[in-house]
mmCIF file of C-alpha atoms and ligand atoms in Angstrom:
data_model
loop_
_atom_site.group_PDB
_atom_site.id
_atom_site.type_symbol
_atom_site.label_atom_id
_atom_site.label_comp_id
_atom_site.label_asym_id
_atom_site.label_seq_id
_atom_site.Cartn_x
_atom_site.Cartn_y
_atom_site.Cartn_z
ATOM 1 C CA UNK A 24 82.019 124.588 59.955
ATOM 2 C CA UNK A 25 82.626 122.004 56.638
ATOM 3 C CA UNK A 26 79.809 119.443 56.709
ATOM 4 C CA UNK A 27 82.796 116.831 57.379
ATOM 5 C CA UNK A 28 83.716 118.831 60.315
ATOM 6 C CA UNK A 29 80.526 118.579 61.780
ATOM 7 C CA UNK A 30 79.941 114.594 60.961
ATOM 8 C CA UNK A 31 83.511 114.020 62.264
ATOM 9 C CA UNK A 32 82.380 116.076 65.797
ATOM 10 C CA UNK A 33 79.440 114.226 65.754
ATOM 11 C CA UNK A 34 81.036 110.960 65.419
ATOM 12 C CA UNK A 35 83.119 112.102 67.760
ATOM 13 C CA UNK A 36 80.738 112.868 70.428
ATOM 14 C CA UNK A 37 78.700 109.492 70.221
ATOM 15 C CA UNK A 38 82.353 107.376 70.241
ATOM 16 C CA UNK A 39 82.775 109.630 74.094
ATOM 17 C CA UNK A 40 79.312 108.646 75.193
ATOM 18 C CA UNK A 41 80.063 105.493 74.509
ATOM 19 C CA UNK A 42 82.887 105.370 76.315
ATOM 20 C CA UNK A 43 81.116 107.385 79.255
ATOM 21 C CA UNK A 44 78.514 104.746 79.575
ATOM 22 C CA UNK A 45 81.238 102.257 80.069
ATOM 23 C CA UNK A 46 83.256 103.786 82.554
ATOM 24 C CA UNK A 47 80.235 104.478 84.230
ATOM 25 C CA UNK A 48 79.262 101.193 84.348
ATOM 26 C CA UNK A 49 82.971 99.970 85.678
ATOM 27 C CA UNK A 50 82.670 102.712 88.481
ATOM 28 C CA UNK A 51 79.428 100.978 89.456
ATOM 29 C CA UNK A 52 80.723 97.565 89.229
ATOM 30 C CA UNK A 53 83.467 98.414 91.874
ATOM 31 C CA UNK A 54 81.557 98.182 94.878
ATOM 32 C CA UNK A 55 84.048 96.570 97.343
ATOM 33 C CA UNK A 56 85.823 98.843 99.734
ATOM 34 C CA UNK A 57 89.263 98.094 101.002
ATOM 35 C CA UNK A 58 92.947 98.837 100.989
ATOM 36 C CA UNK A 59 95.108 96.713 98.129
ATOM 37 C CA UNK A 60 98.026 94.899 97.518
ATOM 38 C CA UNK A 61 100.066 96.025 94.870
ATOM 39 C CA UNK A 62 103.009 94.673 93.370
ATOM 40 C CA UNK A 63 105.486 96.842 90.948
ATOM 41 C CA UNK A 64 107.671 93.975 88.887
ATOM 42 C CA UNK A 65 109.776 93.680 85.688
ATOM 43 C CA UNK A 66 113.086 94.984 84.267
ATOM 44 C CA UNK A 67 112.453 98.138 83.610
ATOM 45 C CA UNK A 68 112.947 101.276 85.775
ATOM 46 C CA UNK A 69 109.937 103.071 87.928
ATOM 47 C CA UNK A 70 108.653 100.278 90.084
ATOM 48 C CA UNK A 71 110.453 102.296 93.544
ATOM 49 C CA UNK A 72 109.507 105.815 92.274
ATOM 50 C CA UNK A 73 106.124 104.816 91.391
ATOM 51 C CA UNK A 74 105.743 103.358 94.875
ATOM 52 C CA UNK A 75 107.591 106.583 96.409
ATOM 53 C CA UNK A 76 104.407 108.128 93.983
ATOM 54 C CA UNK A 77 101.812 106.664 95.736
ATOM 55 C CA UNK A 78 103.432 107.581 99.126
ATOM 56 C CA UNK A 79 102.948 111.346 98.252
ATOM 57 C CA UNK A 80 99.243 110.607 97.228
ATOM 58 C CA UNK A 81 98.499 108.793 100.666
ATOM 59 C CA UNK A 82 100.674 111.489 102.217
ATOM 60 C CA UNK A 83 98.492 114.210 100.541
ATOM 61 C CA UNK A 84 95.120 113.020 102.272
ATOM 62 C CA UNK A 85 97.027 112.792 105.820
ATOM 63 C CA UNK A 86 97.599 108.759 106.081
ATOM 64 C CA UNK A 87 99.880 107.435 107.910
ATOM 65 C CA UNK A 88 102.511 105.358 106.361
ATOM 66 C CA UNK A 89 105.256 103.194 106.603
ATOM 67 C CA UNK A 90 108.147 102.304 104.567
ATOM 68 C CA UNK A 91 110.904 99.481 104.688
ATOM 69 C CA UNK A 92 113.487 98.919 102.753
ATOM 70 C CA UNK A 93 114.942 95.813 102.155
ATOM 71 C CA UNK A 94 117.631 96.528 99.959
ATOM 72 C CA UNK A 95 119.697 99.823 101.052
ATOM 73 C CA UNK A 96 122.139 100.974 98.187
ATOM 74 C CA UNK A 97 125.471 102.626 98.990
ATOM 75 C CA UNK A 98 124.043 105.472 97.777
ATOM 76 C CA UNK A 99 121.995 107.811 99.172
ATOM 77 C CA UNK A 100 118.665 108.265 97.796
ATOM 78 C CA UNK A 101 116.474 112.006 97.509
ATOM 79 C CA UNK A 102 113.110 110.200 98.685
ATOM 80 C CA UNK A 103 115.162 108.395 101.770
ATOM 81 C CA UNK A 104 116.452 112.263 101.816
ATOM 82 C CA UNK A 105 113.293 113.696 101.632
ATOM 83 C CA UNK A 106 111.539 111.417 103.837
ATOM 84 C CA UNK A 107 113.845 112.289 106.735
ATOM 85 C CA UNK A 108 114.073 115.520 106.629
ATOM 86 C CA UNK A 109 110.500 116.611 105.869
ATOM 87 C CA UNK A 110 108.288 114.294 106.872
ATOM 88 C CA UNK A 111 108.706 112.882 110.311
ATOM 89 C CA UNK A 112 105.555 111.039 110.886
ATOM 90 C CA UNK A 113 106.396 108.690 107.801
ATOM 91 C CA UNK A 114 108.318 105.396 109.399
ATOM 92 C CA UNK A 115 111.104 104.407 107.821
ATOM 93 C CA UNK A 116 113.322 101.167 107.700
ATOM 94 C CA UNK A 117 115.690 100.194 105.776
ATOM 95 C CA UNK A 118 117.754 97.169 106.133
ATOM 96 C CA UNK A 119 121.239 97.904 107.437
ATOM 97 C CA UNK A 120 123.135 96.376 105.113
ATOM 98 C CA UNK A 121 124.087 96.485 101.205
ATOM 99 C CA UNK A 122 122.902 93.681 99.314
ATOM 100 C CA UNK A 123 124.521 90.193 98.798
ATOM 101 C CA UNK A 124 126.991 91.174 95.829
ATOM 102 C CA UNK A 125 128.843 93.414 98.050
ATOM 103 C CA UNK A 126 128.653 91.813 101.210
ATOM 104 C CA UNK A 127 128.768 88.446 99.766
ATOM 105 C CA UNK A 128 127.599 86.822 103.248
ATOM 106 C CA UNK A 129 124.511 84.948 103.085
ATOM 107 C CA UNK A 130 124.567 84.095 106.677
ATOM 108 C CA UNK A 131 125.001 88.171 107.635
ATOM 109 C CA UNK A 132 122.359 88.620 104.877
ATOM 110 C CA UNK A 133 119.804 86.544 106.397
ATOM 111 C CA UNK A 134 120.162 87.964 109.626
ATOM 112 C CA UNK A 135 119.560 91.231 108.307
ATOM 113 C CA UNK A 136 116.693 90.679 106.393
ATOM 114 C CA UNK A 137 115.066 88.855 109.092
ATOM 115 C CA UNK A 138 115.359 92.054 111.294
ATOM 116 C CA UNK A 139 113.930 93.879 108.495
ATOM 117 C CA UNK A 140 111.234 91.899 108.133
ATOM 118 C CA UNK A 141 110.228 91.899 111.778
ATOM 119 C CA UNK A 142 109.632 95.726 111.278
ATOM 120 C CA UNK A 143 107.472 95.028 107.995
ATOM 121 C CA UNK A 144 105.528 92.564 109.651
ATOM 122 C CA UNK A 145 104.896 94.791 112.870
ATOM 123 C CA UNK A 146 103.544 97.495 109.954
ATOM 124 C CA UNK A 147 101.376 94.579 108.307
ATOM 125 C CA UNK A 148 99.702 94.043 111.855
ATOM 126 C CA UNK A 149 98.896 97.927 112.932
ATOM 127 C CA UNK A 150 95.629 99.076 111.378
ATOM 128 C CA UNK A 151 96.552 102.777 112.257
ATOM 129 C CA UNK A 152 98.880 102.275 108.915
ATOM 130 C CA UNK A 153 97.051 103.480 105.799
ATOM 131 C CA UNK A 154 99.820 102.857 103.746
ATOM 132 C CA UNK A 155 102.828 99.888 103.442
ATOM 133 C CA UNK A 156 105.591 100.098 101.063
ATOM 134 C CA UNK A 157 107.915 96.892 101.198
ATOM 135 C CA UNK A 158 110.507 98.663 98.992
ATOM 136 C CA UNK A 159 112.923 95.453 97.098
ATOM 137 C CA UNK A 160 110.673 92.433 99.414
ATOM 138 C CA UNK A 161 111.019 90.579 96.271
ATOM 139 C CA UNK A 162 114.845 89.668 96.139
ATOM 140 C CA UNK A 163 114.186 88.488 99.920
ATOM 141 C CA UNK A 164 112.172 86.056 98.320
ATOM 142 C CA UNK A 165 113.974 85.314 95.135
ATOM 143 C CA UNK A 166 117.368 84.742 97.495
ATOM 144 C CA UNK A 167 114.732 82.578 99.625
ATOM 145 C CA UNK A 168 116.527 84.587 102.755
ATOM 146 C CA UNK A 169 112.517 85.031 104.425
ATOM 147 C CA UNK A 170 110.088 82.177 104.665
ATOM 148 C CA UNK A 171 107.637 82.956 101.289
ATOM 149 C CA UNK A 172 104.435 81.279 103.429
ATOM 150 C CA UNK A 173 105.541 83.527 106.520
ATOM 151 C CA UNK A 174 105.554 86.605 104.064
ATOM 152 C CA UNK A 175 102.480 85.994 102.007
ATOM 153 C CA UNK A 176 100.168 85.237 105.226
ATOM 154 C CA UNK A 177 101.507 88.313 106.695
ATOM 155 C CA UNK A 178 100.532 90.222 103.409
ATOM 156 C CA UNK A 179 97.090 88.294 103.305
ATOM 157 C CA UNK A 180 96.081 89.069 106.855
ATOM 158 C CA UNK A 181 97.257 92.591 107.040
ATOM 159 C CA UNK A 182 94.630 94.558 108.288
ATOM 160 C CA UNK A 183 91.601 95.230 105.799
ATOM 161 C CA UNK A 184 92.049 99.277 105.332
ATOM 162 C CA UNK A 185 95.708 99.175 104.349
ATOM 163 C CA UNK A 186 97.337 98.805 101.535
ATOM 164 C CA UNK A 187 100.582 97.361 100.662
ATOM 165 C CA UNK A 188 102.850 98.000 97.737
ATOM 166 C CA UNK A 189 105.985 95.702 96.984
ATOM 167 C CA UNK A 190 108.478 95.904 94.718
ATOM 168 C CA UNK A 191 111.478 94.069 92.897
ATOM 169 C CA UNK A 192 112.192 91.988 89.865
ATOM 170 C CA UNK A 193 110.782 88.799 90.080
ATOM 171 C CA UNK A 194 108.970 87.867 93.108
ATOM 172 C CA UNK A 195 107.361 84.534 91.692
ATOM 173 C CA UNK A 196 103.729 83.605 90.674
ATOM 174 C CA UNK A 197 102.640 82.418 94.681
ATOM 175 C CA UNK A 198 103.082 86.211 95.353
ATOM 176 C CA UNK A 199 101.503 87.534 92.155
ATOM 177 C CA UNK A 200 98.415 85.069 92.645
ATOM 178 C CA UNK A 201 97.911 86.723 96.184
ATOM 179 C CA UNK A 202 97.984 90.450 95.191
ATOM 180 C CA UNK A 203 95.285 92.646 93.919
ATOM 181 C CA UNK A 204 97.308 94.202 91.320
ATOM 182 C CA UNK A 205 100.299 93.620 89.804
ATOM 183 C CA UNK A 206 101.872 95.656 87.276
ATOM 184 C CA UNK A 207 105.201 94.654 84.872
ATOM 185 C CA UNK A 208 107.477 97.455 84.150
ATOM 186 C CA UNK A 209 109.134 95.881 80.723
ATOM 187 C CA UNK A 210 112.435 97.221 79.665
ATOM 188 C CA UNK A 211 112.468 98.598 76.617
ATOM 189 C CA UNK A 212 115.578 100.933 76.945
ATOM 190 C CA UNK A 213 117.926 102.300 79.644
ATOM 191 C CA UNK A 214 120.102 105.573 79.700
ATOM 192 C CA UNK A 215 122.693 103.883 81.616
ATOM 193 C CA UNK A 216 123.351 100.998 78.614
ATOM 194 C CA UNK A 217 124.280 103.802 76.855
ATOM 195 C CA UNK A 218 126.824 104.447 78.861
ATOM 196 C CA UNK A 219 124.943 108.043 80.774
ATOM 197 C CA UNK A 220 125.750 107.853 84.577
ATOM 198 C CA UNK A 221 122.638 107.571 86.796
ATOM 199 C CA UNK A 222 121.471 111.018 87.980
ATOM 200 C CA UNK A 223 120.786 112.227 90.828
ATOM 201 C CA UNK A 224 116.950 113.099 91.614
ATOM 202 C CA UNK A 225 116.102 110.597 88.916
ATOM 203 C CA UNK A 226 117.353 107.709 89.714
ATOM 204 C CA UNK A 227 118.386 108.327 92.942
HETATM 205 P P1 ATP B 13 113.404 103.468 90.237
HETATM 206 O O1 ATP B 13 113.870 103.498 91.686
HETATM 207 O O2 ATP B 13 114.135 104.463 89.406
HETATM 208 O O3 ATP B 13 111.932 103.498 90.102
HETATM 209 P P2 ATP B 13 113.320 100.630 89.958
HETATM 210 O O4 ATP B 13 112.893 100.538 91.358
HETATM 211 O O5 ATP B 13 112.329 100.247 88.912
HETATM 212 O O6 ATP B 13 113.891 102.061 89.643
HETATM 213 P P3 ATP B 13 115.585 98.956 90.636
HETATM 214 O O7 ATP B 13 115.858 97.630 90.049
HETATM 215 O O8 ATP B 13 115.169 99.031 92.050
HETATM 216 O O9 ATP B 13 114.570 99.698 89.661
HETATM 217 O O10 ATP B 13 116.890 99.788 90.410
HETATM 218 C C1 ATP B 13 117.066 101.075 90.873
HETATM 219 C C2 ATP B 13 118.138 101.788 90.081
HETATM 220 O O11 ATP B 13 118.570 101.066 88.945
HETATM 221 C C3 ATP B 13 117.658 103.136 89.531
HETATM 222 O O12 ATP B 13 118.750 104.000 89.561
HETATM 223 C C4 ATP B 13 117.273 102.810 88.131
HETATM 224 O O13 ATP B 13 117.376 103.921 87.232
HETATM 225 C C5 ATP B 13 118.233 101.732 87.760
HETATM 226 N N1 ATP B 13 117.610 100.794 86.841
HETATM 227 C C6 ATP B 13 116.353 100.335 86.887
HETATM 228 N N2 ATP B 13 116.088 99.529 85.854
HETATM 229 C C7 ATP B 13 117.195 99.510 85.112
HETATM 230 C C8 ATP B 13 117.580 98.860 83.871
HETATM 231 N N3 ATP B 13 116.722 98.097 83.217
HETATM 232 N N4 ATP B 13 118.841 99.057 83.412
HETATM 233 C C9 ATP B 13 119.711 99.828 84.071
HETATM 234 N N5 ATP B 13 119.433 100.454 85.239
HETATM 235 C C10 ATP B 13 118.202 100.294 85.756
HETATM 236 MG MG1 MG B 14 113.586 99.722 93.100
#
């Protein structure tokens, strides 16, 4: 090995136990044990598939979970698919009808959410849940269809072990201030503005 080899190897090696020492210390730091609230925003696509994600990780360790959706598409969707078919201790909701540009009825959208909501807030109550996914909650709020005090207080006293993960564009800075973590999915570019259909197992 070149003597710049080795000085670059060494360099290398004291930059990593740097590093080490300091993810170390962060693991130590984090000393408080309970579930989170986490919310998946922005513009960009992956805040739904990175909360069906985290439903296969909970699902991998045997927790129980729950999942409600508050916006159901026309289409059909592989994890509403897969969640049906293969794993029938999950509990799913989804709200029964489209959302408000095709049934343009606010009144018949209210009433719908509201009975979606009573199923999310049942979930926020029951401790035996490990897991919550409010799949679209925020565009209940954004529409103002659900009382955002009734939702956050159910979302603040949910029972300490569970987590809860919401997503949807927007959502407001009352529900971002309340959540543990909240992550912005910015979009940068989209297949479909370039005119490629949206595929199936991918985006639905
Ligand atoms: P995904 O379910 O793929 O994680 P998402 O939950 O982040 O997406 P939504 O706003 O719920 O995004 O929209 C779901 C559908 O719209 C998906 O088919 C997704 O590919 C598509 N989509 C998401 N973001 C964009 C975008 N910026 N432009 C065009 N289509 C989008
Ligand atoms: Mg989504």
């Amino acid at each position: 090995m070149s003597e710049e080899q080795q000085d670059k190897n060494a360099r290398h090696k004291k930059a990593m136990q740097k590093q080490k020492a300091k993810v170390d210390a962060n693991i130590a730091a984090a000393s408080t044990e309970r579930g989170v609230s986490i919310l998946l925003t922005g513009n960009g696509k992956g805040k739904s598939s990175s909360a069906f994600g985290m439903v296969i990780r909970a699902l991998g360790y045997g927790h129980k979970v729950g999942v409600v959706q508050f916006i159901k598409g026309a289409q059909l969707s592989g994890e509403e698919l897969y969640l049906k078919n293969h794993c029938p201790d999950v509990t799913l909701y989804q709200m029964g009808t489209g959302f408000t540009w095709n049934t343009q009825d606010r009144t018949g959208d209210i009433a719908e959410a509201e009975k979606t909501w009573a199923v999310a807030a049942e979930l926020l109550q029951d401790a035996s849940y490990d897991l919550v996914v409010l799949d679209e909650l925020t565009y209940m709020l954004g529409y103002k269809y659900l009382d955002q005090d009734m939702v956050l207080n159910a979302l603040k006293q949910r029972p300490s072990e569970q987590s809860v993960v919401v997503t949807g564009r927007g959502g407001g800075s009352a529900l971002q201030e309340i959540m543990d973590t909240v992550s912005e999915v910015k979009d940068i570019k989209h297949a479909f503005k370039a005119g490629i259909k949206a595929r199936k197992g991918v985006d639905y």
